Coordinates of C-alpha atoms in Angstrom, one line a residue:
M1 CA -32.5 -1.5 15.8
F2 CA -28.9 0.2 15.3
C3 CA -27.7 1.7 18.9
A4 CA -24.4 2.4 19.9
Q5 CA -23.2 0.1 23.2
A6 CA -21.0 2.4 25.8
R7 CA -17.9 0.2 27.5
V8 CA -16.4 1.5 30.3
W9 CA -12.3 0.7 30.1
N10 CA -9.5 1.0 32.6
I11 CA -6.3 0.3 31.0
A12 CA -2.7 0.6 31.2
G13 CA -3.9 2.7 34.2
R14 CA -6.6 6.0 32.3
S15 CA -9.9 5.4 31.5
T16 CA -11.5 5.3 28.6
S17 CA -15.2 5.2 27.7
M18 CA -17.5 4.7 25.0
R19 CA -14.8 2.6 22.8
L20 CA -16.9 -0.2 21.6
L21 CA -18.2 2.0 19.3
R22 CA -21.2 -0.9 17.4
L23 CA -23.8 0.2 16.4
R24 CA -25.6 -2.9 17.8
T25 CA -25.6 -4.7 20.6
L26 CA -23.8 -7.2 21.1
F27 CA -25.8 -8.4 24.0
T28 CA -25.7 -11.9 22.6
H29 CA -23.0 -12.8 23.3
G30 CA -21.1 -11.0 26.3
S31 CA -18.5 -13.8 26.8
Q32 CA -16.2 -13.2 24.2
A33 CA -16.8 -9.5 24.3
T34 CA -14.7 -10.1 28.0
Y35 CA -12.1 -12.4 26.2
I36 CA -11.2 -9.6 23.7
D37 CA -11.2 -6.9 27.4
E38 CA -9.1 -9.4 28.9
I39 CA -6.5 -9.7 25.9
R40 CA -6.2 -5.7 26.0
E41 CA -5.9 -5.6 29.3
S42 CA -2.9 -8.3 29.5
V43 CA -1.9 -6.9 25.7
I44 CA -1.3 -3.0 26.5
G45 CA 2.1 -4.3 28.8
K46 CA 3.7 -5.5 26.0
Q47 CA 2.5 -1.9 24.0
T48 CA 3.3 0.2 27.2
K49 CA 6.9 -1.3 28.1
R50 CA 7.9 -0.5 23.9
T51 CA 6.9 3.3 24.3
Q52 CA 8.5 4.3 27.4
E53 CA 11.6 4.6 25.7
S54 CA 11.7 8.6 25.6
T55 CA 14.8 10.7 26.0
S56 CA 15.4 13.9 29.6
P57 CA 15.2 17.6 27.5
E58 CA 18.5 18.6 28.1
N59 CA 19.8 15.2 26.3
A60 CA 16.9 15.9 23.4
L61 CA 18.3 16.5 19.9
N62 CA 17.9 19.2 16.7
V63 CA 17.6 16.9 14.3
V64 CA 16.7 18.3 9.8
F65 CA 15.7 16.3 7.7
F66 CA 15.9 16.8 4.3
A67 CA 14.1 14.7 1.7
N68 CA 13.5 14.7 -2.0
K69 CA 9.4 14.2 -0.2
H70 CA 8.1 13.4 2.7
N71 CA 7.4 10.1 2.1
S72 CA 7.0 6.7 4.6
M73 CA 10.2 5.9 5.3
S74 CA 11.5 9.8 6.5
Q75 CA 6.8 9.5 8.2
R76 CA 8.6 6.2 10.2
L77 CA 11.8 8.0 11.1
C78 CA 10.6 11.4 12.3
L79 CA 8.2 10.2 14.3
E80 CA 10.1 7.6 16.0
L81 CA 12.4 10.8 16.7
E82 CA 9.5 12.3 18.6
K83 CA 8.5 9.5 20.2
R84 CA 11.9 9.8 22.3
N85 CA 11.0 13.4 22.7
H86 CA 13.9 15.0 20.1
H87 CA 13.0 18.3 17.7
V88 CA 12.6 17.0 13.7
K89 CA 11.3 19.2 11.1
V90 CA 11.6 18.6 7.6
F91 CA 12.0 20.1 4.3
E92 CA 11.1 18.6 0.6
I93 CA 14.6 19.7 -1.3
N94 CA 13.8 20.8 -4.7
N95 CA 18.1 21.3 -5.8
S96 CA 21.0 21.2 -3.7
S97 CA 21.1 24.7 -3.4
E98 CA 18.0 24.9 -0.6
M99 CA 20.0 22.5 1.9
S100 CA 22.7 25.6 2.3
E101 CA 20.2 27.9 3.5
V102 CA 18.4 25.8 5.7
A103 CA 21.7 24.3 7.3
K104 CA 22.4 27.7 7.1
N105 CA 19.6 29.2 9.8
Q106 CA 19.4 26.4 10.9
Q107 CA 20.3 25.6 14.7
A108 CA 20.7 21.4 14.0
D109 CA 23.0 19.1 16.1
I110 CA 22.2 16.8 12.9
I111 CA 20.7 16.5 9.5
L112 CA 19.1 13.5 8.3
A113 CA 18.4 12.6 4.9
P114 CA 16.2 8.9 4.8
F115 CA 14.9 10.3 1.3
L116 CA 17.9 12.0 -0.5
T117 CA 18.8 12.3 -4.4
K118 CA 19.9 15.4 -4.9
T119 CA 24.2 15.4 -4.2
V120 CA 25.1 17.5 -0.6
P121 CA 26.5 20.5 -0.6
D122 CA 30.4 20.8 0.5
D123 CA 29.7 23.9 2.4
V124 CA 26.9 20.8 4.3
W125 CA 28.5 17.0 4.5
N126 CA 31.8 18.9 4.8
N127 CA 30.5 20.4 8.2
S128 CA 32.5 19.2 11.6
G129 CA 30.3 20.6 13.6
V130 CA 27.1 19.2 12.0
P131 CA 27.3 15.8 10.7
C132 CA 25.0 15.4 7.3
I133 CA 23.8 11.9 7.7
I134 CA 22.7 10.0 4.7
V135 CA 20.2 6.7 4.2
H136 CA 21.3 4.6 2.2
P137 CA 19.3 1.1 1.5
G138 CA 21.9 -0.9 1.2
I139 CA 24.7 -3.3 2.9
E140 CA 27.9 -1.8 3.8
G141 CA 30.0 -1.0 1.0
D142 CA 26.6 -0.9 -1.5
R143 CA 27.3 2.5 -3.5
G144 CA 25.0 3.4 -6.0
R145 CA 21.6 4.8 -6.4
H146 CA 19.7 1.7 -7.2
S147 CA 20.4 -0.1 -4.3
L148 CA 17.3 -1.9 -3.6
D149 CA 16.2 -2.5 -7.9
W150 CA 20.0 -4.5 -8.0
A151 CA 19.4 -6.5 -4.2
L152 CA 16.0 -7.5 -6.6
K153 CA 17.4 -8.1 -9.5
Q154 CA 20.0 -10.5 -8.3
Q155 CA 18.3 -11.6 -6.2
Q156 CA 20.7 -11.3 -3.5
P157 CA 19.8 -13.4 0.1
E158 CA 20.4 -10.8 2.3
W159 CA 20.5 -7.0 2.4
G160 CA 20.6 -4.4 4.7
V161 CA 21.0 -0.3 5.6
T162 CA 23.6 1.4 6.3
L163 CA 23.9 4.5 7.9
L164 CA 26.5 6.6 6.8
Q165 CA 28.3 10.5 6.9
A166 CA 27.6 12.5 3.5
A167 CA 31.2 12.7 2.0
E168 CA 32.3 14.5 -1.1
E169 CA 32.1 10.4 -3.0
M170 CA 28.6 8.5 -2.8
D171 CA 28.1 6.9 -0.7
A172 CA 31.8 6.7 0.5
G173 CA 31.3 8.4 3.3
D174 CA 32.0 7.2 7.1
I175 CA 30.6 3.9 8.8
W176 CA 27.5 5.6 11.8
S177 CA 25.5 1.8 11.9
T178 CA 24.3 -0.6 8.9
F179 CA 21.8 -3.7 10.1
N180 CA 21.0 -6.2 8.1
F181 CA 18.5 -8.2 7.2
K182 CA 17.0 -12.1 4.6
L183 CA 15.3 -11.0 1.8
N184 CA 13.4 -13.1 1.2
R185 CA 9.1 -14.0 1.9
T186 CA 7.1 -16.8 2.2
N187 CA 5.6 -15.3 -0.6
I188 CA 7.0 -13.8 -3.1
N189 CA 4.3 -12.3 -4.8
T190 CA 4.5 -9.4 -2.0
L191 CA 8.6 -9.1 -3.0
T192 CA 8.8 -6.4 -4.5
K193 CA 11.6 -3.0 -4.5
S194 CA 8.5 -0.3 -2.4
S195 CA 7.3 -4.0 -0.1
L196 CA 11.1 -3.8 0.9
Y197 CA 10.9 -0.1 1.3
T198 CA 8.5 0.3 2.9
N199 CA 8.8 -3.0 5.3
E200 CA 11.8 -4.7 5.9
V201 CA 13.9 -1.5 5.0
T202 CA 12.2 0.8 6.8
D203 CA 12.8 -1.9 10.0
A204 CA 16.4 -1.8 9.4
A205 CA 17.0 2.2 9.1
V206 CA 14.7 3.1 12.6
R207 CA 17.4 -0.1 14.0
C208 CA 20.4 1.9 13.0
L209 CA 18.9 5.5 13.2
L210 CA 18.6 4.9 16.5
D211 CA 21.5 3.4 17.0
T212 CA 22.7 6.3 15.2
V213 CA 21.7 9.2 17.7
E214 CA 23.3 7.2 21.0
R215 CA 26.3 6.8 19.3
F216 CA 26.4 10.9 18.5
R217 CA 25.4 11.8 22.0
N218 CA 28.1 9.6 23.2
G219 CA 30.2 11.4 22.0
Q220 CA 31.4 8.2 19.3
S221 CA 32.0 8.8 16.3
P222 CA 32.1 6.5 12.7
R223 CA 34.1 4.5 11.6
P224 CA 35.7 5.1 7.9
L225 CA 34.2 2.2 5.1
N226 CA 37.1 -0.4 4.7
Y227 CA 37.3 -2.4 1.1
E228 CA 40.0 -4.4 2.7
N229 CA 37.5 -5.5 5.6
A230 CA 36.3 -9.0 4.8
N231 CA 32.8 -8.2 6.6
V232 CA 32.4 -5.5 3.8
K233 CA 30.3 -7.0 1.5
G234 CA 29.2 -4.2 -0.7
K235 CA 30.7 -2.4 -3.8
L236 CA 29.3 0.1 -6.3
M237 CA 27.0 -0.1 -8.7
E238 CA 25.8 1.1 -12.3
P239 CA 22.7 3.0 -12.2
L240 CA 19.4 0.3 -14.5
K241 CA 19.1 1.5 -17.2
N242 CA 16.2 1.4 -19.0
A243 CA 18.0 -2.1 -21.4
D244 CA 18.3 -3.6 -17.1
R245 CA 14.5 -2.5 -16.8
T246 CA 13.0 -4.0 -20.6
V247 CA 11.6 -6.5 -20.2
D248 CA 11.8 -9.7 -22.6
W249 CA 8.9 -12.0 -22.9
K250 CA 10.8 -14.6 -24.4
Q251 CA 12.3 -15.9 -20.4
P252 CA 10.3 -17.7 -17.4
A253 CA 7.6 -16.1 -15.9
E254 CA 9.7 -16.1 -12.9
E255 CA 12.9 -13.8 -14.5
V256 CA 9.9 -12.0 -15.4
A257 CA 8.2 -10.9 -12.6
C258 CA 11.5 -10.6 -10.3
R259 CA 13.0 -7.9 -13.6
V260 CA 9.0 -6.8 -12.7
R261 CA 9.2 -7.0 -8.7
M262 CA 12.6 -4.6 -8.8
S263 CA 10.7 -1.6 -10.9
D264 CA 7.5 -1.5 -8.4
S265 CA 6.8 0.5 -7.5
S266 CA 9.1 3.3 -9.7
P267 CA 9.9 4.0 -11.9
G268 CA 7.9 0.4 -13.3
A269 CA 9.3 -1.8 -15.8
I270 CA 9.2 -1.7 -19.0
A271 CA 7.2 -3.6 -21.3
T272 CA 6.0 -4.5 -24.9
L273 CA 2.4 -5.8 -25.2
L274 CA 0.9 -8.4 -28.0
L275 CA -2.5 -6.6 -27.7
K276 CA -5.0 -9.4 -31.0
D277 CA -7.9 -7.2 -32.3
N278 CA -9.8 -8.5 -35.1
G279 CA -7.0 -11.5 -36.4
K280 CA -3.6 -8.6 -35.7
M281 CA -1.6 -8.6 -33.5
L282 CA -1.3 -4.7 -32.1
N283 CA 2.8 -3.5 -30.2
E284 CA 1.9 -1.5 -27.2
K285 CA 4.3 -0.8 -24.7
Y286 CA 3.8 0.4 -20.7
R287 CA 5.5 0.4 -17.4
V288 CA 4.0 -2.5 -15.8
F289 CA 3.2 -2.9 -12.4
G290 CA 1.7 -5.4 -9.7
A291 CA 3.4 -9.4 -11.1
H292 CA 2.1 -12.4 -9.6
L293 CA 2.9 -15.6 -11.2
E294 CA 0.1 -17.7 -12.3
Q295 CA 0.6 -21.3 -10.8
A296 CA -1.3 -23.5 -13.3
D297 CA 0.5 -25.5 -16.5
S298 CA -2.6 -24.8 -19.0
F299 CA -0.8 -21.5 -19.9
N300 CA 2.0 -23.0 -21.7
S301 CA 0.5 -23.7 -24.7
P302 CA 1.6 -22.9 -27.9
S303 CA -1.5 -20.8 -29.3
Y304 CA -0.2 -18.1 -27.7
E305 CA 3.0 -15.5 -27.8
P306 CA 5.6 -14.9 -25.4
G307 CA 3.7 -10.8 -24.0
Q308 CA 0.2 -11.9 -26.2
I309 CA -2.9 -11.0 -23.2
I310 CA -4.3 -14.4 -22.7
A311 CA -6.9 -13.1 -20.4
Q312 CA -7.9 -10.8 -17.4
R313 CA -8.9 -11.4 -14.0
H314 CA -10.8 -8.1 -11.7
G315 CA -8.5 -5.1 -13.6
A316 CA -5.6 -7.3 -14.0
I317 CA -4.3 -9.1 -17.2
L318 CA -2.8 -12.7 -17.7
V319 CA 0.7 -12.4 -20.4
K320 CA 2.3 -14.8 -21.8
C321 CA 6.3 -15.5 -20.5
G322 CA 8.3 -18.1 -23.2
E323 CA 7.5 -20.4 -19.5
G324 CA 4.1 -20.3 -17.9
A325 CA 2.1 -17.3 -18.0
I326 CA 2.9 -13.9 -15.7
W327 CA -0.4 -11.0 -14.3
L328 CA -0.2 -7.7 -14.4
S329 CA -2.6 -5.7 -12.1
H330 CA -1.2 -1.4 -13.5
L331 CA -0.2 0.1 -16.6
K332 CA 1.1 3.7 -16.8
R333 CA 1.4 5.3 -20.3
N334 CA 1.6 8.7 -18.8
K335 CA 1.3 10.6 -15.0
L336 CA -0.9 7.4 -13.7
K337 CA -1.1 4.2 -12.8
L338 CA -4.1 2.4 -13.3
P339 CA -5.4 -1.0 -13.6
A340 CA -4.4 -2.4 -16.2
T341 CA -7.9 -2.9 -17.8
S342 CA -8.2 0.7 -17.8
W343 CA -5.9 1.6 -20.2
L344 CA -6.9 -1.1 -22.5
K345 CA -10.9 -0.8 -22.2
Q346 CA -9.3 3.1 -23.8
N347 CA -8.6 1.7 -26.6
G348 CA -11.7 -0.8 -27.2
I349 CA -10.3 -3.8 -27.2
S350 CA -12.1 -6.5 -25.7
I351 CA -10.2 -9.5 -23.7
P352 CA -11.6 -12.8 -22.3
S353 CA -12.2 -13.6 -18.2
M354 CA -10.9 -15.5 -16.6
P355 CA -13.4 -17.7 -13.6
E356 CA -13.8 -16.5 -10.1
P357 CA -11.6 -17.8 -8.5
N358 CA -12.7 -19.8 -4.9
L359 CA -13.3 -17.3 -2.0
E360 CA -12.4 -19.5 -0.1
I361 CA -8.3 -20.9 -0.3
F362 CA -7.7 -24.3 1.6
N363 CA -4.5 -26.2 1.2
E364 CA -1.8 -22.8 0.5
A365 CA -0.8 -20.3 2.2
Y366 CA -1.9 -18.0 -0.2
P367 CA -3.8 -17.7 -4.4
R368 CA -1.8 -19.3 -6.7
T369 CA -3.5 -16.5 -9.0
F370 CA -3.9 -13.1 -8.8
Q371 CA -7.2 -12.8 -6.0
E372 CA -7.4 -9.5 -4.4
I373 CA -9.7 -10.8 -1.6
W374 CA -9.4 -14.3 -0.1
T375 CA -10.2 -15.8 3.0
K376 CA -8.3 -18.6 5.4
Q377 CA -11.3 -20.4 7.7
T378 CA -10.2 -22.4 11.1
P379 CA -12.1 -24.9 11.8
D380 CA -13.0 -22.8 15.1
G381 CA -15.2 -20.6 13.5
A382 CA -12.5 -17.6 12.4
C383 CA -12.4 -16.7 9.4
Y384 CA -9.2 -13.8 8.5
V385 CA -10.7 -11.3 5.3
H386 CA -7.5 -10.5 3.0
F387 CA -7.6 -7.9 0.4
N388 CA -4.4 -7.2 -0.6
F389 CA -4.9 -3.8 -2.8
Y390 CA -2.3 -2.7 -5.0
N391 CA -1.1 0.4 -2.6
G392 CA -3.8 -0.4 -0.7
A393 CA -6.5 2.3 -2.7
M394 CA -9.9 0.0 -3.2
N395 CA -11.7 1.4 -6.1
T396 CA -16.2 1.1 -6.9
D397 CA -15.6 -2.3 -7.9
Q398 CA -13.1 -3.4 -5.4
C399 CA -15.3 -2.0 -2.6
Q400 CA -18.6 -3.9 -4.1
R401 CA -16.1 -7.1 -4.5
L402 CA -15.7 -6.9 -0.9
S403 CA -18.9 -5.8 0.7
N404 CA -20.0 -9.0 -1.3
A405 CA -17.2 -11.1 0.0
L406 CA -18.5 -9.7 4.4
R407 CA -22.3 -10.7 2.7
K408 CA -21.1 -13.9 2.5
I409 CA -19.3 -13.7 5.7
A410 CA -22.2 -12.2 7.4
R411 CA -25.1 -15.9 6.4
D412 CA -21.9 -18.0 7.6
E413 CA -23.6 -19.0 10.6
N414 CA -19.9 -21.6 11.9
T415 CA -18.2 -17.9 11.6
K416 CA -18.0 -16.4 14.5
V417 CA -14.5 -14.0 14.5
V418 CA -13.8 -12.0 11.0
V419 CA -10.2 -10.5 10.8
L420 CA -9.9 -7.9 8.5
M421 CA -6.6 -8.7 7.4
G422 CA -5.2 -5.8 4.9
G423 CA -2.6 -6.8 2.1
H424 CA 1.1 -7.0 3.4
N425 CA 1.8 -3.5 2.8
F426 CA -0.9 -1.0 3.7
F427 CA -4.2 -2.3 5.5
S428 CA -6.1 0.2 2.9
N429 CA -5.5 3.9 1.6
G430 CA -8.9 4.3 0.7
I431 CA -10.9 5.5 -2.3
H432 CA -8.7 5.0 -5.6
L433 CA -7.9 8.5 -6.6
N434 CA -6.6 7.7 -9.4
C435 CA -9.8 5.7 -10.6
I436 CA -11.3 8.3 -10.4
E437 CA -9.1 11.5 -11.8
N438 CA -9.0 9.3 -14.9
A439 CA -13.0 8.3 -15.3
A440 CA -15.3 10.7 -17.7
N441 CA -16.9 12.1 -15.2
P442 CA -14.0 12.3 -12.0
S443 CA -17.6 13.9 -10.1
I444 CA -19.6 10.5 -10.1
E445 CA -16.5 8.5 -10.4
S446 CA -16.5 9.6 -6.9
L447 CA -19.8 10.4 -5.4
H448 CA -20.1 6.0 -6.8
N449 CA -16.5 5.5 -4.2
I450 CA -17.2 6.8 -1.5
T451 CA -20.6 5.3 -1.5
A452 CA -19.1 1.8 -2.1
I453 CA -16.1 2.2 0.8
N454 CA -19.5 3.9 3.2
D455 CA -21.0 0.4 3.1
L456 CA -18.7 -1.9 3.1
V457 CA -18.0 0.2 6.8
R458 CA -21.4 -0.7 6.8
D459 CA -21.0 -3.7 6.2
V460 CA -18.4 -4.4 8.9
F461 CA -20.1 -2.9 11.5
S462 CA -23.1 -4.3 11.4
M463 CA -22.2 -7.8 11.6
Q464 CA -24.8 -8.6 13.9
D465 CA -23.5 -11.8 15.9
K466 CA -19.7 -12.4 14.7
I467 CA -16.2 -10.9 16.9
T468 CA -14.7 -8.3 14.5
I469 CA -11.0 -7.3 15.1
S470 CA -9.0 -4.7 12.2
A471 CA -5.1 -6.8 11.7
V472 CA -3.8 -3.6 10.9
Q473 CA -0.5 -4.9 9.5
G474 CA 0.6 -2.3 7.2
N475 CA 0.5 0.9 7.0
A476 CA -2.9 2.5 6.4
G477 CA -4.5 6.6 5.4
A478 CA -7.8 8.3 5.4
G479 CA -10.8 5.8 4.5
G480 CA -8.7 2.7 5.4
V481 CA -8.1 3.8 8.9
M482 CA -11.8 4.9 9.5
M483 CA -12.7 1.7 7.5
A484 CA -10.5 -0.8 10.6
L485 CA -13.0 1.4 13.5
A486 CA -16.1 0.3 12.6
S487 CA -14.8 -3.4 14.3
D488 CA -14.6 -4.2 17.9
L489 CA -11.5 -4.4 18.5
V490 CA -7.9 -2.4 16.3
L491 CA -5.1 -4.4 16.6
S492 CA -1.5 -3.1 14.4
R493 CA 2.0 -4.6 14.9
D494 CA 4.5 -1.7 16.4
G495 CA 5.5 1.2 14.1
V496 CA 2.5 1.2 11.3
V497 CA 2.1 4.6 10.4
I498 CA -1.2 6.0 9.9
N499 CA -2.6 9.2 7.7
P500 CA -6.5 9.8 9.1
H501 CA -6.5 13.1 7.8
Y502 CA -9.1 14.0 5.4
T503 CA -7.0 17.5 4.7
N504 CA -6.7 17.3 0.7
M505 CA -9.6 16.0 0.3
S506 CA -12.7 17.8 1.8
L507 CA -14.7 15.3 2.8
F508 CA -17.1 15.2 5.4
G509 CA -18.6 12.0 7.6
S510 CA -17.0 9.0 4.9
E511 CA -16.5 6.0 7.2
Y512 CA -19.1 7.2 8.5
H513 CA -15.8 8.6 10.3
T514 CA -17.8 11.4 12.3
F515 CA -19.9 8.6 14.9
F516 CA -16.6 6.3 15.5
L517 CA -13.8 9.8 15.4
E518 CA -16.7 11.4 18.0
R519 CA -16.6 8.4 20.1
R520 CA -13.3 7.4 20.2
L521 CA -11.1 10.2 20.9
G522 CA -14.5 13.2 21.8
R523 CA -14.9 16.3 19.8
E524 CA -11.8 18.3 20.1
K525 CA -9.1 15.4 19.3
M526 CA -11.8 14.4 15.9
L527 CA -11.8 17.3 14.2
Q528 CA -7.6 18.3 15.8
I529 CA -6.6 14.7 13.3
T530 CA -9.3 14.7 10.7
S531 CA -8.5 18.9 9.7
G532 CA -4.7 18.1 10.8
A533 CA -1.2 17.1 8.7
K534 CA 0.1 15.2 10.1
S535 CA 1.3 11.5 10.3
M536 CA 1.0 9.0 13.2
L537 CA 2.7 5.7 14.7
S538 CA 0.5 3.4 16.5
S539 CA 1.7 3.7 19.6
E540 CA 0.7 7.2 19.6
A541 CA -2.9 5.7 18.3
V542 CA -3.2 3.5 20.6
S543 CA -2.6 6.1 23.6
T544 CA -4.5 8.5 22.0
G545 CA -6.9 5.9 21.9
L546 CA -7.6 5.5 18.4
F547 CA -6.1 2.3 18.4
D548 CA -7.1 -0.8 21.2
C549 CA -3.5 -2.1 21.0
I550 CA -0.3 -2.9 19.7
I551 CA 1.0 -6.7 19.2
G552 CA 4.0 -7.6 17.3
G553 CA 6.7 -5.1 16.4
N554 CA 7.1 -6.8 12.4
V555 CA 4.8 -8.4 10.6
T556 CA 6.2 -12.1 11.1
E557 CA 5.6 -11.8 15.1
F558 CA 2.5 -10.0 14.7
Q559 CA 0.9 -13.1 13.0
S560 CA 2.1 -15.1 14.7
E561 CA 0.9 -13.2 17.8
L562 CA -2.8 -12.0 15.9
E563 CA -3.6 -15.9 15.5
Q564 CA -3.1 -16.8 20.2
V565 CA -5.4 -13.6 20.3
V566 CA -8.1 -14.7 17.9
T567 CA -8.2 -18.1 19.8
K568 CA -8.6 -16.3 22.7
V569 CA -11.6 -14.3 21.6
V570 CA -13.5 -17.8 19.4

């Protein structure tokens, strides 16, 4: 029999009730629950310090955002400014003339362009009273539309973000702030353009923005871009063409994967795939995404041609290169980006399946093959569950496979603590809308997908004798946020952006959110969050009671501090 257990905690001076929301009683391991309380109390001090930065009302700025789309970076920058009491209005721009109209009608102190490909009009950038500041994802002196693409293509060891004043010549304006970072990852498969943008670039942009705002408030001016300065290493780069993004399958797998990663998730690399059908070779051209290196040596056989699809696994396809092979998780032929085998099945193409890899990996930090779900078990009884789904979306099959993995872990008597890690870029974004749209009957598929994620959430909160922790190291949305709440403890990295609302999805009660949210937040706040469309920083999620606490200012810090937390819990 399931029951909700009520607890009262005092965190940083505020009383919060009904925060342990499991649908069962944890009397079998009260000591672990006590450890969680102690850890929460110790960690909350760090979180409080992070949220103490603010601006007095008289010094607050009116900031206008110009953006093609209010994307993950613009959301983060907006929330970081609002957290410090500045006033932000976001305008999604379709053409340059809109900027002139908005600038004329808004009483802005600063105009910020965090994601803008439209040309800034003369009357906007030439207004000396209201600076228009561009967030450029490149090192100082770098100019051009495809900054991150070039950085990955050239395999630069270091890259950066520069905030510069809009000028007549694109990206050549005066410099307000710049910050560089190392361009490397221990898991090279995660180093895609979109991942770099969401993580390192966004973190650096926040740092530069706060520096710029402080300089502006103090009456300081930007400095001119000076290519004679030896420290200015950037230069003007030409826009990449389709030829630059076209895959040459005769190259080694590492080179092919690099070309895919530099175009992922937009616009995608271009590849012609060889499909064998009744002995004939069919050439099909796609935009390709989600490159993972296959590290087995058995695919250098001359029986495979470069570009030939060798095998499939969980929606991905394995393709032969000049040396080695790579997996591609997604393909695109029209507006929909789908698991690779979805397109091939529509063409009636049959591809042999690769064997299922072991769920637990032992001597490696990451899987040596394409593997969306894997676990790492520690000797003291902690099980880290990784589910690295492309863009955080989970289709029916992915939900069911993750459920199966959790049920297997639930039966393991040696596991005491289960840590849900999500993926590198996203914890989870809930159901897979593209797969639903592409289904023969979208209504039926949406029911299957929602049922599968509901079952997954139930598998989390029904682990009878284990502590569960959701480790939200990447952004999360909708059902992904609600899935995290099914755990005993929700830890998040500082700066994570969540979108916990269901406004545009017409869903009620899915992922058990009507149960978890009301008990964490109260009915009024629950309805406000689910019916609105507002993004939220992890720090706000903690202050409202949605999440429990923040650890780590970046992914590396988060993972290190998480291990310390889990060790105490075990």
